CSV table of C-alpha atoms and ligand atoms in Angstrom, one decimal:
chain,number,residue,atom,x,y,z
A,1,UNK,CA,-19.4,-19.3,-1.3
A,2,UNK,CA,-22.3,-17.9,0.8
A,3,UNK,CA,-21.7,-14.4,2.5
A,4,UNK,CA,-23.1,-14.5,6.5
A,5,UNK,CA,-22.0,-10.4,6.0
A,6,UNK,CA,-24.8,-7.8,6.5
A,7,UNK,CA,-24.2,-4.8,4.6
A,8,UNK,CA,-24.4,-2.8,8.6
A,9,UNK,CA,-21.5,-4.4,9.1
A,10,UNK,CA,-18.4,-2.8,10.1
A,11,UNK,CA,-14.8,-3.2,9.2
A,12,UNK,CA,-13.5,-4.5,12.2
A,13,UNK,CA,-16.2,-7.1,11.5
A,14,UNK,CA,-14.9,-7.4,8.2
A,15,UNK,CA,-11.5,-8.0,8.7
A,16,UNK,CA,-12.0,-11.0,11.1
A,17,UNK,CA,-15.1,-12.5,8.7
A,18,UNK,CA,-14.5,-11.6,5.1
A,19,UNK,CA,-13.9,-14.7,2.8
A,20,UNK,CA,-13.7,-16.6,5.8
A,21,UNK,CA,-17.0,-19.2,5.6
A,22,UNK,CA,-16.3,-21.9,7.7
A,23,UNK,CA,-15.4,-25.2,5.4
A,24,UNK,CA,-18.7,-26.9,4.2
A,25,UNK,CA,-17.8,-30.0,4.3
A,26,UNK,CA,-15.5,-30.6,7.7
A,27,UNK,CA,-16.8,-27.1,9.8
A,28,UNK,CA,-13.3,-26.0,9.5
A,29,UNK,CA,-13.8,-22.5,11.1
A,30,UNK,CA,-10.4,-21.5,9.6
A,31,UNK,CA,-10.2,-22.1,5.6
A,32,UNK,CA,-7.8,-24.8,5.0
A,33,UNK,CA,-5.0,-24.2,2.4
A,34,UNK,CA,-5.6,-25.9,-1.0
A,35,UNK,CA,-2.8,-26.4,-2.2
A,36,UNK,CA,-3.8,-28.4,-5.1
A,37,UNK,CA,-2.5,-27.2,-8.4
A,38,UNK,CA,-5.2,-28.8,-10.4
A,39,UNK,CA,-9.1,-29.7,-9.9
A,40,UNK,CA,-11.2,-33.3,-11.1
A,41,UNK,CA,-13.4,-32.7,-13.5
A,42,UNK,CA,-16.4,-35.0,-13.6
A,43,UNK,CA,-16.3,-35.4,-17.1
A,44,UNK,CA,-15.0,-33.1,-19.0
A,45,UNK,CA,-16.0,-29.5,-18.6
A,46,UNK,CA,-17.7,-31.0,-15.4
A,47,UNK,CA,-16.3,-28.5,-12.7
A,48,UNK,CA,-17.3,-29.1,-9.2
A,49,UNK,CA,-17.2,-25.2,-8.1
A,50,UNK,CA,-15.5,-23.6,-11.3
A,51,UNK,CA,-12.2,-24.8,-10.0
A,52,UNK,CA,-10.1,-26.0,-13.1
A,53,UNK,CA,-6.5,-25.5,-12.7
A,54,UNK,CA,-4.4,-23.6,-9.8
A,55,UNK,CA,-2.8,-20.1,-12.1
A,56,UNK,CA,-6.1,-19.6,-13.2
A,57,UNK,CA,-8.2,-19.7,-9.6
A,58,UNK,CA,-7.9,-21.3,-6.3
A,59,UNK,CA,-10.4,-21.5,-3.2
A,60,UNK,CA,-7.7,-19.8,-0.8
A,61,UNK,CA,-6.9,-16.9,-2.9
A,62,UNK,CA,-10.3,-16.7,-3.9
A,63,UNK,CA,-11.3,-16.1,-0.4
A,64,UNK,CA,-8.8,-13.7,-0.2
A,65,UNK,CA,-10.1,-12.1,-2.9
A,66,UNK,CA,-13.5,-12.1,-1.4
A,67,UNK,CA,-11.8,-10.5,1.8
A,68,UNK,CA,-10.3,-7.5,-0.1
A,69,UNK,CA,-13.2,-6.5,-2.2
A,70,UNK,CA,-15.5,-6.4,1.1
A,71,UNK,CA,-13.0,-4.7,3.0
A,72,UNK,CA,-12.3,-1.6,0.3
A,73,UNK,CA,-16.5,-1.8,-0.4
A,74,UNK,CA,-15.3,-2.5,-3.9
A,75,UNK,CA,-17.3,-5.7,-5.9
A,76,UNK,CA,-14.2,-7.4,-7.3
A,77,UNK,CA,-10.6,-8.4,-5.5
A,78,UNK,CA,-7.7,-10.1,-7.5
A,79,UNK,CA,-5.0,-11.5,-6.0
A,80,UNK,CA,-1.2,-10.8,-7.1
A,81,UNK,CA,2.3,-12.3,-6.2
A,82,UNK,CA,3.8,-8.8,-5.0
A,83,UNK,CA,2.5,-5.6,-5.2
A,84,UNK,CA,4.6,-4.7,-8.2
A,85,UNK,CA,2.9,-8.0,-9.5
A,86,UNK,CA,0.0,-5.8,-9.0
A,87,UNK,CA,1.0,-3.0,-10.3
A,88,UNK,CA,2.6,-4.6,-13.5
A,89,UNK,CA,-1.3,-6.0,-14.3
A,90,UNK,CA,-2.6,-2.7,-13.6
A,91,UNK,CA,-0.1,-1.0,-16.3
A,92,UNK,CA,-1.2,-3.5,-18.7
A,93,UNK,CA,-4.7,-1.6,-19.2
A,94,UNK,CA,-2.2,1.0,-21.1
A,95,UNK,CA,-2.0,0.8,-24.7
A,96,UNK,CA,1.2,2.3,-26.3
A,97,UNK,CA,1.2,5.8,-26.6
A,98,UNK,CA,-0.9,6.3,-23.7
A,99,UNK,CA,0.5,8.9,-21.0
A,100,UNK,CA,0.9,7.8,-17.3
A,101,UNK,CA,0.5,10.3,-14.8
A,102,UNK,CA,2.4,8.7,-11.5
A,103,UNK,CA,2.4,11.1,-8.6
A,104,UNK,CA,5.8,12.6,-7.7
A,105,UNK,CA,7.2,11.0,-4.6
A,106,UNK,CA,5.4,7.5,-5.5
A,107,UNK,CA,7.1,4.0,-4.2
A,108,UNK,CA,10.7,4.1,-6.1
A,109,UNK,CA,9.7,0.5,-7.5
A,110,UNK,CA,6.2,1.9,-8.9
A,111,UNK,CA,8.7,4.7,-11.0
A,112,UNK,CA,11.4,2.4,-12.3
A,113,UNK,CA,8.2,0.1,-13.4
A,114,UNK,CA,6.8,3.1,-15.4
A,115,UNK,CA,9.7,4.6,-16.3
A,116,UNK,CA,12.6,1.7,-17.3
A,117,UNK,CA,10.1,-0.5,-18.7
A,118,UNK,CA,6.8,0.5,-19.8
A,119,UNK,CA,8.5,3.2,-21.1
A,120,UNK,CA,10.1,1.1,-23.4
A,121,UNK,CA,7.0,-0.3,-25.0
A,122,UNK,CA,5.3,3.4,-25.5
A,123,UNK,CA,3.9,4.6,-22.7
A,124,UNK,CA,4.7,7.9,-22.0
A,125,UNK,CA,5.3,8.5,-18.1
A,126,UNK,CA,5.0,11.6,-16.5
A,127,UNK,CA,5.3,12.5,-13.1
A,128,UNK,CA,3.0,15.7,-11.0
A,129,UNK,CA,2.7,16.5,-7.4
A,130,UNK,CA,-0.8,15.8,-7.1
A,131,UNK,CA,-1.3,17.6,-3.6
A,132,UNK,CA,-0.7,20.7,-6.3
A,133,UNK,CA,-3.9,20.7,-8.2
A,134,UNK,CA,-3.1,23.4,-10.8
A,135,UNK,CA,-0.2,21.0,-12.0
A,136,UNK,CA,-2.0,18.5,-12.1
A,137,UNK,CA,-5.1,20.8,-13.9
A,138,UNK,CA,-2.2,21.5,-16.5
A,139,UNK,CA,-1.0,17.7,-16.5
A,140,UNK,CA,-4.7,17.2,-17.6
A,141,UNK,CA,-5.6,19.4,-20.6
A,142,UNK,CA,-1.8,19.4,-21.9
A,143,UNK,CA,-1.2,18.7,-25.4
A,144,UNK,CA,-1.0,15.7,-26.7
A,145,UNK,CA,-4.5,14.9,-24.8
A,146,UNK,CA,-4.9,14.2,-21.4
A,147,UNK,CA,-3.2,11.1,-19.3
A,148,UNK,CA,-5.0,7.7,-19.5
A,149,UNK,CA,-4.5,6.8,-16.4
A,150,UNK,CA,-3.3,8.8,-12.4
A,151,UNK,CA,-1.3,7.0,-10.1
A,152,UNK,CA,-1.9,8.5,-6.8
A,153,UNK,CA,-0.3,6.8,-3.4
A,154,UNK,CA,-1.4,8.5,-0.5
A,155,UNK,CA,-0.1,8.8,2.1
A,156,UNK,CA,2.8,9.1,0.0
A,157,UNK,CA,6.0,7.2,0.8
A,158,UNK,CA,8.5,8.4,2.3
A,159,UNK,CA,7.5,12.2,2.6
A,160,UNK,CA,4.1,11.3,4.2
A,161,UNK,CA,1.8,13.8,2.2
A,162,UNK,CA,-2.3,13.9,1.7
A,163,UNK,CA,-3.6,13.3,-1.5
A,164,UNK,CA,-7.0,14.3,-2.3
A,165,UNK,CA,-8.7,11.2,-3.6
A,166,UNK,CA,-12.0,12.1,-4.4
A,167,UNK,CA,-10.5,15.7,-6.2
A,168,UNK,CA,-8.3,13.7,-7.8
A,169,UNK,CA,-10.9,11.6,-9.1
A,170,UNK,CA,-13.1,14.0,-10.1
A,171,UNK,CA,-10.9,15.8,-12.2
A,172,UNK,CA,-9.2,12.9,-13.9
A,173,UNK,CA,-12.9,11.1,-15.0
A,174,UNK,CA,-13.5,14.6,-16.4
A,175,UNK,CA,-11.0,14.7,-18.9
A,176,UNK,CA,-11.5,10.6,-19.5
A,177,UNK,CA,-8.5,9.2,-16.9
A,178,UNK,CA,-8.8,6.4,-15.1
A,179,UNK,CA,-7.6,6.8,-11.1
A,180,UNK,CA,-5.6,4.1,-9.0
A,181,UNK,CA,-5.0,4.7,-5.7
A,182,UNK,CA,-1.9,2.8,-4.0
A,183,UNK,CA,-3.3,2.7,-0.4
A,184,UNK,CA,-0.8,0.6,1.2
A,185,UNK,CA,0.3,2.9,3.9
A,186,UNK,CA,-3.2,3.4,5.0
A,187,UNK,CA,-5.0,0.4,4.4
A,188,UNK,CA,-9.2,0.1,4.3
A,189,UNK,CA,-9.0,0.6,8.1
A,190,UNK,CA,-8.1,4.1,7.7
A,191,UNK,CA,-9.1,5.0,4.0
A,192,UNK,CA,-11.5,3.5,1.2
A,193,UNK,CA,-10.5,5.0,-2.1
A,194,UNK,CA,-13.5,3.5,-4.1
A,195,UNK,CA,-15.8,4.8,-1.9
A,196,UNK,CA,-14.4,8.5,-2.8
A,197,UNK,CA,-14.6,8.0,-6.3
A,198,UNK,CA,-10.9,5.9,-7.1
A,199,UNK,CA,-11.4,3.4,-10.3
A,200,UNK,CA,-9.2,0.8,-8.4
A,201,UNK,CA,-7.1,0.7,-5.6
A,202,UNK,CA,-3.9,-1.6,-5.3
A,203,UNK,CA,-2.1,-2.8,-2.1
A,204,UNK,CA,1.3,-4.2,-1.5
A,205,UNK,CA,-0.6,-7.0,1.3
A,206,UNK,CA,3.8,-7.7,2.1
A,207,UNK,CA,2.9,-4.6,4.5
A,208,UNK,CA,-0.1,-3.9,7.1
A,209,UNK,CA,-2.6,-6.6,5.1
A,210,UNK,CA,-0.4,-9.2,5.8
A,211,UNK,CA,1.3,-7.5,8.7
A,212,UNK,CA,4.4,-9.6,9.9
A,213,UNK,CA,7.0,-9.3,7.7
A,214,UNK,CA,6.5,-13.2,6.7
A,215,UNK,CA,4.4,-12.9,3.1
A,216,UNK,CA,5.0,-10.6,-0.2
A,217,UNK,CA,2.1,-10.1,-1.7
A,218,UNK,CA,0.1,-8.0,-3.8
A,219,UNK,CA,-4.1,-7.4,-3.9
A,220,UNK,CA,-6.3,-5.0,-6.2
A,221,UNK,CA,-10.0,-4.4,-5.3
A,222,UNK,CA,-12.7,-2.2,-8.0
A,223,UNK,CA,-16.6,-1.7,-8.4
A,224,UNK,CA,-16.3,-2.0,-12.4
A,225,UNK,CA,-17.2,-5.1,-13.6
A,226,UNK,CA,-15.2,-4.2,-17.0
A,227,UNK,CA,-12.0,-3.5,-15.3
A,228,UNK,CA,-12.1,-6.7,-13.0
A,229,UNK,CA,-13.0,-8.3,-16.7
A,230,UNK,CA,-9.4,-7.6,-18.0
A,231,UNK,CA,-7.5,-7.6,-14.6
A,232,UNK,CA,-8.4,-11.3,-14.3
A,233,UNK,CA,-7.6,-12.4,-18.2
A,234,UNK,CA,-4.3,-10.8,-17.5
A,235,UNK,CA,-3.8,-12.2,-13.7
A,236,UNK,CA,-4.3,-16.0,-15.7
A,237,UNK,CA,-2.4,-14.9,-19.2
A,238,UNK,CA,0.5,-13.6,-17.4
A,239,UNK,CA,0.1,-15.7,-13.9
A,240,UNK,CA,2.1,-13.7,-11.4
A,241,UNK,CA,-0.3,-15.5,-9.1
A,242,UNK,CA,0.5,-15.8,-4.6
A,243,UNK,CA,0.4,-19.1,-3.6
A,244,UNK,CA,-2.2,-20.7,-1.9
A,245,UNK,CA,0.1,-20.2,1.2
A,246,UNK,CA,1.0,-16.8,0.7
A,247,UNK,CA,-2.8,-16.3,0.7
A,248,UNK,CA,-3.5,-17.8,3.9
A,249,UNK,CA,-0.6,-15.7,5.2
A,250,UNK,CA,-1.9,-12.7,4.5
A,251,UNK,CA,-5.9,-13.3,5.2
A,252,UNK,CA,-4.7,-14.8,8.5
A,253,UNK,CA,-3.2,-10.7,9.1
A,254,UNK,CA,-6.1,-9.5,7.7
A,255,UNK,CA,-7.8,-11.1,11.0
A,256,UNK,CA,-6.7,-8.3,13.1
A,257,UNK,CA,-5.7,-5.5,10.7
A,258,UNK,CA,-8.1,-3.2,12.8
A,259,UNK,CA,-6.4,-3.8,16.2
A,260,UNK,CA,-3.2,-3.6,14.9
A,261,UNK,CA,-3.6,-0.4,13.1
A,262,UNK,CA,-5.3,1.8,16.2
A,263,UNK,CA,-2.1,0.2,18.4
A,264,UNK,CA,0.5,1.4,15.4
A,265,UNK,CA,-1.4,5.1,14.7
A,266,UNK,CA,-1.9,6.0,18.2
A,267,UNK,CA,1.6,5.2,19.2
A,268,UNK,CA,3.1,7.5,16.0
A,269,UNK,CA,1.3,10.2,16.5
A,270,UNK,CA,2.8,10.2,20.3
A,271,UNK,CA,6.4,9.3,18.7
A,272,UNK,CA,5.4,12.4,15.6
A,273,UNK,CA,4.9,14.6,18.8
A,274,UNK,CA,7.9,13.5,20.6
A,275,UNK,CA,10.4,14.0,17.7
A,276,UNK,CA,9.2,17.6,16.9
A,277,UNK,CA,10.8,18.1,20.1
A,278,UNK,CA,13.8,17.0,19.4
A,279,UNK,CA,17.4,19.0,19.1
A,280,UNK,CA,18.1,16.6,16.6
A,281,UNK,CA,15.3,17.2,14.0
A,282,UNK,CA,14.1,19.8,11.9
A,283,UNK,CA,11.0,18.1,10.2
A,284,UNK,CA,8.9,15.4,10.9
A,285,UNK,CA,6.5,14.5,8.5
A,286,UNK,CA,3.0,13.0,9.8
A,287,UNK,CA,-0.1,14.2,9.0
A,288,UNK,CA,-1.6,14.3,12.4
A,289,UNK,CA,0.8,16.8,12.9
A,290,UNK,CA,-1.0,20.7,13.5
A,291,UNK,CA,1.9,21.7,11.0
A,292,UNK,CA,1.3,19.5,8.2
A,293,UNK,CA,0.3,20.7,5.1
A,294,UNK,CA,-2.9,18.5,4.1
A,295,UNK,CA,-3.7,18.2,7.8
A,296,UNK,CA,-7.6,18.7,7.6
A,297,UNK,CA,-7.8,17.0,4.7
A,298,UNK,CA,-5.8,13.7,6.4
A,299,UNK,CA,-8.9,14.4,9.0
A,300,UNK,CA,-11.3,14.2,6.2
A,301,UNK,CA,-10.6,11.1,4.1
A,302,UNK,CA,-8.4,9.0,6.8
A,303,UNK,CA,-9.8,7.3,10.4
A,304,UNK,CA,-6.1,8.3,11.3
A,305,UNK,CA,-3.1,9.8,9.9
A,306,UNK,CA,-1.4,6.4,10.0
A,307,UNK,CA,1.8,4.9,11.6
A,308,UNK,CA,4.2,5.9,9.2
A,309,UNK,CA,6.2,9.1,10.6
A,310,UNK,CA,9.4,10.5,8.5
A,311,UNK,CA,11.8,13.2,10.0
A,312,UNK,CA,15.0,15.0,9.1
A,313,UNK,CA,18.3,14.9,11.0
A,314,UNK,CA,19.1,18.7,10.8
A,315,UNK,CA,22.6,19.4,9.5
A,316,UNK,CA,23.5,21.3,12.4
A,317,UNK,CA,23.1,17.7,14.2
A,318,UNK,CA,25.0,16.0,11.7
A,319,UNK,CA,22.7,15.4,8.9
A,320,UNK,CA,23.4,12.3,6.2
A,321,UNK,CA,26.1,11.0,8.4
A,322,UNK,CA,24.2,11.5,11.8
A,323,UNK,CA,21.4,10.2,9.9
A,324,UNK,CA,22.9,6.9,9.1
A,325,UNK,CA,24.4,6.6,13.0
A,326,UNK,CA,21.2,6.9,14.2
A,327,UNK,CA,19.6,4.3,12.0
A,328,UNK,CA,22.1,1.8,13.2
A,329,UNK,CA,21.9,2.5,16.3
A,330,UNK,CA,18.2,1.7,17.6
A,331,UNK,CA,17.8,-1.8,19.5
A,332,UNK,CA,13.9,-2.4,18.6
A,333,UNK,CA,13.2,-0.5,15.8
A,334,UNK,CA,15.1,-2.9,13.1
A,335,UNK,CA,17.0,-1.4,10.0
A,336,UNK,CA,15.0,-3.3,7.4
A,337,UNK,CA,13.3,-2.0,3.8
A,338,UNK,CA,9.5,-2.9,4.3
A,339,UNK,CA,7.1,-1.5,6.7
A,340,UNK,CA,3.5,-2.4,7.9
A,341,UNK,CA,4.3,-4.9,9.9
A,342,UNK,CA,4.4,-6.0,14.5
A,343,UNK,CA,7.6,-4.9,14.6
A,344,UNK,CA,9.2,-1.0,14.7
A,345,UNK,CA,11.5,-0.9,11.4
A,346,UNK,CA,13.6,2.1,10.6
A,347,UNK,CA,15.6,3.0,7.1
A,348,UNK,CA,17.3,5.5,5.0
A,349,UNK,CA,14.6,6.1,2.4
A,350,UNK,CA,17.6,7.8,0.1
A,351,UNK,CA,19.8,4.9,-0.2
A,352,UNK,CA,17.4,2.0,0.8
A,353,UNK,CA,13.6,1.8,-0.3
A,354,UNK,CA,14.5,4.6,-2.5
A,355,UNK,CA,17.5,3.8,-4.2
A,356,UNK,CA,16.0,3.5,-7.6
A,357,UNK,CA,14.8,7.4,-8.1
A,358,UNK,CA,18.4,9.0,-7.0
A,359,UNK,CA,18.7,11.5,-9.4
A,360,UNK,CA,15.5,11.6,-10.5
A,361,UNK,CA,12.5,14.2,-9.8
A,362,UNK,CA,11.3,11.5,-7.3
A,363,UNK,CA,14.7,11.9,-5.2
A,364,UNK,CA,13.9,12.1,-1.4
A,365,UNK,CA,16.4,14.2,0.9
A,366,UNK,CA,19.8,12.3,2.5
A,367,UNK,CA,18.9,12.7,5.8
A,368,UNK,CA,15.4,11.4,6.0
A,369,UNK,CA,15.0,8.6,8.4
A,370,UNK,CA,11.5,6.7,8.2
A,371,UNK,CA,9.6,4.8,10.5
A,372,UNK,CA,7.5,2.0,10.0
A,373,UNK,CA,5.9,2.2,13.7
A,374,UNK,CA,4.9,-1.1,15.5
A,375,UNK,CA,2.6,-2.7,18.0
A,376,UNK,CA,5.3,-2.1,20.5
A,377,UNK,CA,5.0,-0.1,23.8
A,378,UNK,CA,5.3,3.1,23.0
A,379,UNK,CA,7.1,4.4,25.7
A,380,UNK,CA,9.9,1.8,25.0
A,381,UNK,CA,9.6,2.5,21.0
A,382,UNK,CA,10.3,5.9,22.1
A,383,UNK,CA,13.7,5.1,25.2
A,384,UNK,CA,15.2,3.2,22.3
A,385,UNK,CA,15.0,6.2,19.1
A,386,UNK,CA,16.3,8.5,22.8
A,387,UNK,CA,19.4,6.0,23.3
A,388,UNK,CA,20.0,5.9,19.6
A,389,UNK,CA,19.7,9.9,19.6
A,390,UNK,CA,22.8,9.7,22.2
A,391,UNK,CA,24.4,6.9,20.6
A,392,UNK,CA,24.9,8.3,17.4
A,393,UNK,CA,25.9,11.8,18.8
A,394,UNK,CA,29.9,11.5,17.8
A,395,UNK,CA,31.4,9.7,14.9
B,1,PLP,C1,6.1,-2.1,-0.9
B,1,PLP,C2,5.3,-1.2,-1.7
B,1,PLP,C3,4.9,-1.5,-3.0
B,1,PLP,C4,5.4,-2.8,-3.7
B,1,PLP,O1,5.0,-3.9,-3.1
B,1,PLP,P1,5.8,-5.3,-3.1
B,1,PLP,O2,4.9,-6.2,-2.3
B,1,PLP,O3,7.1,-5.1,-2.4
B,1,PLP,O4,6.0,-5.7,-4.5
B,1,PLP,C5,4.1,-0.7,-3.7
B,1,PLP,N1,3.6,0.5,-3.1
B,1,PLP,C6,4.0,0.8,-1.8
B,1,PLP,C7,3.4,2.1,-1.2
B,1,PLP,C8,4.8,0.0,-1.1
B,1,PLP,O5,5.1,0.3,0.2
């Protein structure tokens, strides 16, 4: 396909026009959805554009793929069912015996990958706070040789913390690690881990790529020719593969991932703001926030800090109990697992998204609500969390 991109470019540009040549043959300005699961040949071998058969490549998802890789400035993009689909093809660049390094407080569905099944085949799964860089030093040059690979999410879900990417990066080429970045919550709009030094970086698209709660999907972008290599034998050997469909979904998001994500940030950081001043509360995590902890380093690496914002119902409010009033009490912000998307969603991190890692080192507290924030009006997003402050007052 030929690329009408100029390198000047910028993302916004990107988003609406990456992997989106119009068709050649009808002018189509929007690529149509091939949904064919299998190509002509002109005699055999004789491939018309490489296309053989529909787990192994297809024109939609390949413009997808194009989409991703210009959008994280990476040279490859691979296209996944989920983002644990994702995920699951990244973990097969482990060999058994190697050690996983997966930061503490990483999606609960990234963990219980690592830990209840690739566990099982030999890989030995650890888990750091990477925002602590002399754990992480120690992680490095333990015994038994350094991790082959570092999982880093940032901003991490649900306790919102700054990861340093291109620290991280450093430190874990130095002693012969690979680094993945899971950038769902920020997106290339506000973050591009290659470009600071990441190996790959990994998206769940079911969130902001995709963007209205309608697709799952999953999408991995690198510079390394040699990495790409092995992702794609394993994306066709093992064929979690999105659907032509599911790839038009999410490159029709990708159209106005910029807009959408300067509408979501600004109106968090007003709601992060409003709910430090609440009775109610006593923490909000957002790193826009004067009081967070990597605060200058969110300024550094991130466009924005992002519209994710978690908080804690105080216990002299209530706490767990409060907690769980409150979520069921909001009339716009739905209670609904997933974020990312149009509309406001709120949840219980400890018994929802992050069921799976109860009891573990990963645990999150009871009473942290999180907020996926919308494209709402603020000032509404913000009357309905008031009236669900006062509804959920008395059991
Ligand atoms: C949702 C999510 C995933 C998993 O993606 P699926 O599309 O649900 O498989 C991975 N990482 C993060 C940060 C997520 O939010």
């Amino acid at each position: 396909m030929s690329d009408p991109l100029n390198p000047t470019d910028h993302i916004e540009t990107l988003a609406v026009h990456a992997g989106g040549d119009p068709d050649p043959v009808t002018g189509a300005v929007v690529p149509p959805i091939q949904m064919s699961a299998t190509f002509k040949q002109d005699g055999v071998g004789g491939t018309r554009s490489g296309f053989e058969y529909g787990r192994t490549d297809n024109p939609t998802r390949r413009a997808l793929e194009e989409a991703i890789a210009a959008l994280e400035n990476g040279a490859h993009g691979i296209a996944y069912a989920s983002g644990l689909a994702a995920t699951q093809n990244i973990f097969y660049l482990l060999e058994p015996g190697d050690r996983l390094l997966v930061t503490d407080d990483a999606y609960g569905g990234t963990w219980r990958l690592a830990e209840q099944v690739w566990q099982r085949y030999g890989v030995q799964v650890d888990s750091v706070d990477l925002c602590d860089l002399e754990a992480l030093a120690a992680k490095l040059s333990a015994e038994g040789g350094p991790p082959r690979m570092v999982w880093v999410e940032t901003p991490t879900n649900p306790l919102l913390k700054v990861v340093d990417i291109s620290l991280v990066a450093r430190l874990a080429a130095a002693s012969g690690a690979l680094t993945v970045v899971d950038s769902t919550f920020a997106t290339p709009y506000l973050q591009r881990p290659l470009e600071l030094g990441a190996d790959l970086v990994i998206h769940s698209a079911t969130k902001y790529l995709g963007g209205h709660s309608d697709v799952v999907g999953g999408l991995v972008a690198t510079r390394r020719d040699d990495l790409a290599e092995r992702l794609r034998f394993h994306q066709n050997a093992a064929g979690a593969v999105p659907s032509p469909f599911d790839c038009w979904l999410v490159m029709r998001g990708l159209r106005t991932l910029a807009v959408r994500m300067e509408r979501a940030s600004a109106s968090a950081a007003a709601i992060a703001e409003w709910l430090t001043r609440r009775p109610e509360v006593s923490a909000v995590n957002y790193p826009g926030l004067a009081d967070h902890a990597q605060r200058e380093l969110a300024e550094r690496q991130m466009r924005r800090p992002g519209a994710m914002v978690s908080f804690v119902v105080s216990d002299v409010a209530g706490g767990e109990a409060r907690a769980r009033r409150f979520v069921a009490a909001t009339r716009l912000f739905t209670l609904a697992e997933s974020l990312g998307a149009v509309e406001s969603l709120i949840e219980l991190p400890a018994v929802m998204t992050h069921l799976s890692v109860a009891h573990t080192a990963l645990a999150v507290p009871p009473s942290l609500v999180r907020l996926s924030v919308g494209i709402e009006n603020v000032d509404d997003l913000m009357a309905d969390l008031d009236s669900a402050f006062a509804a959920s007052a008395d059991a």
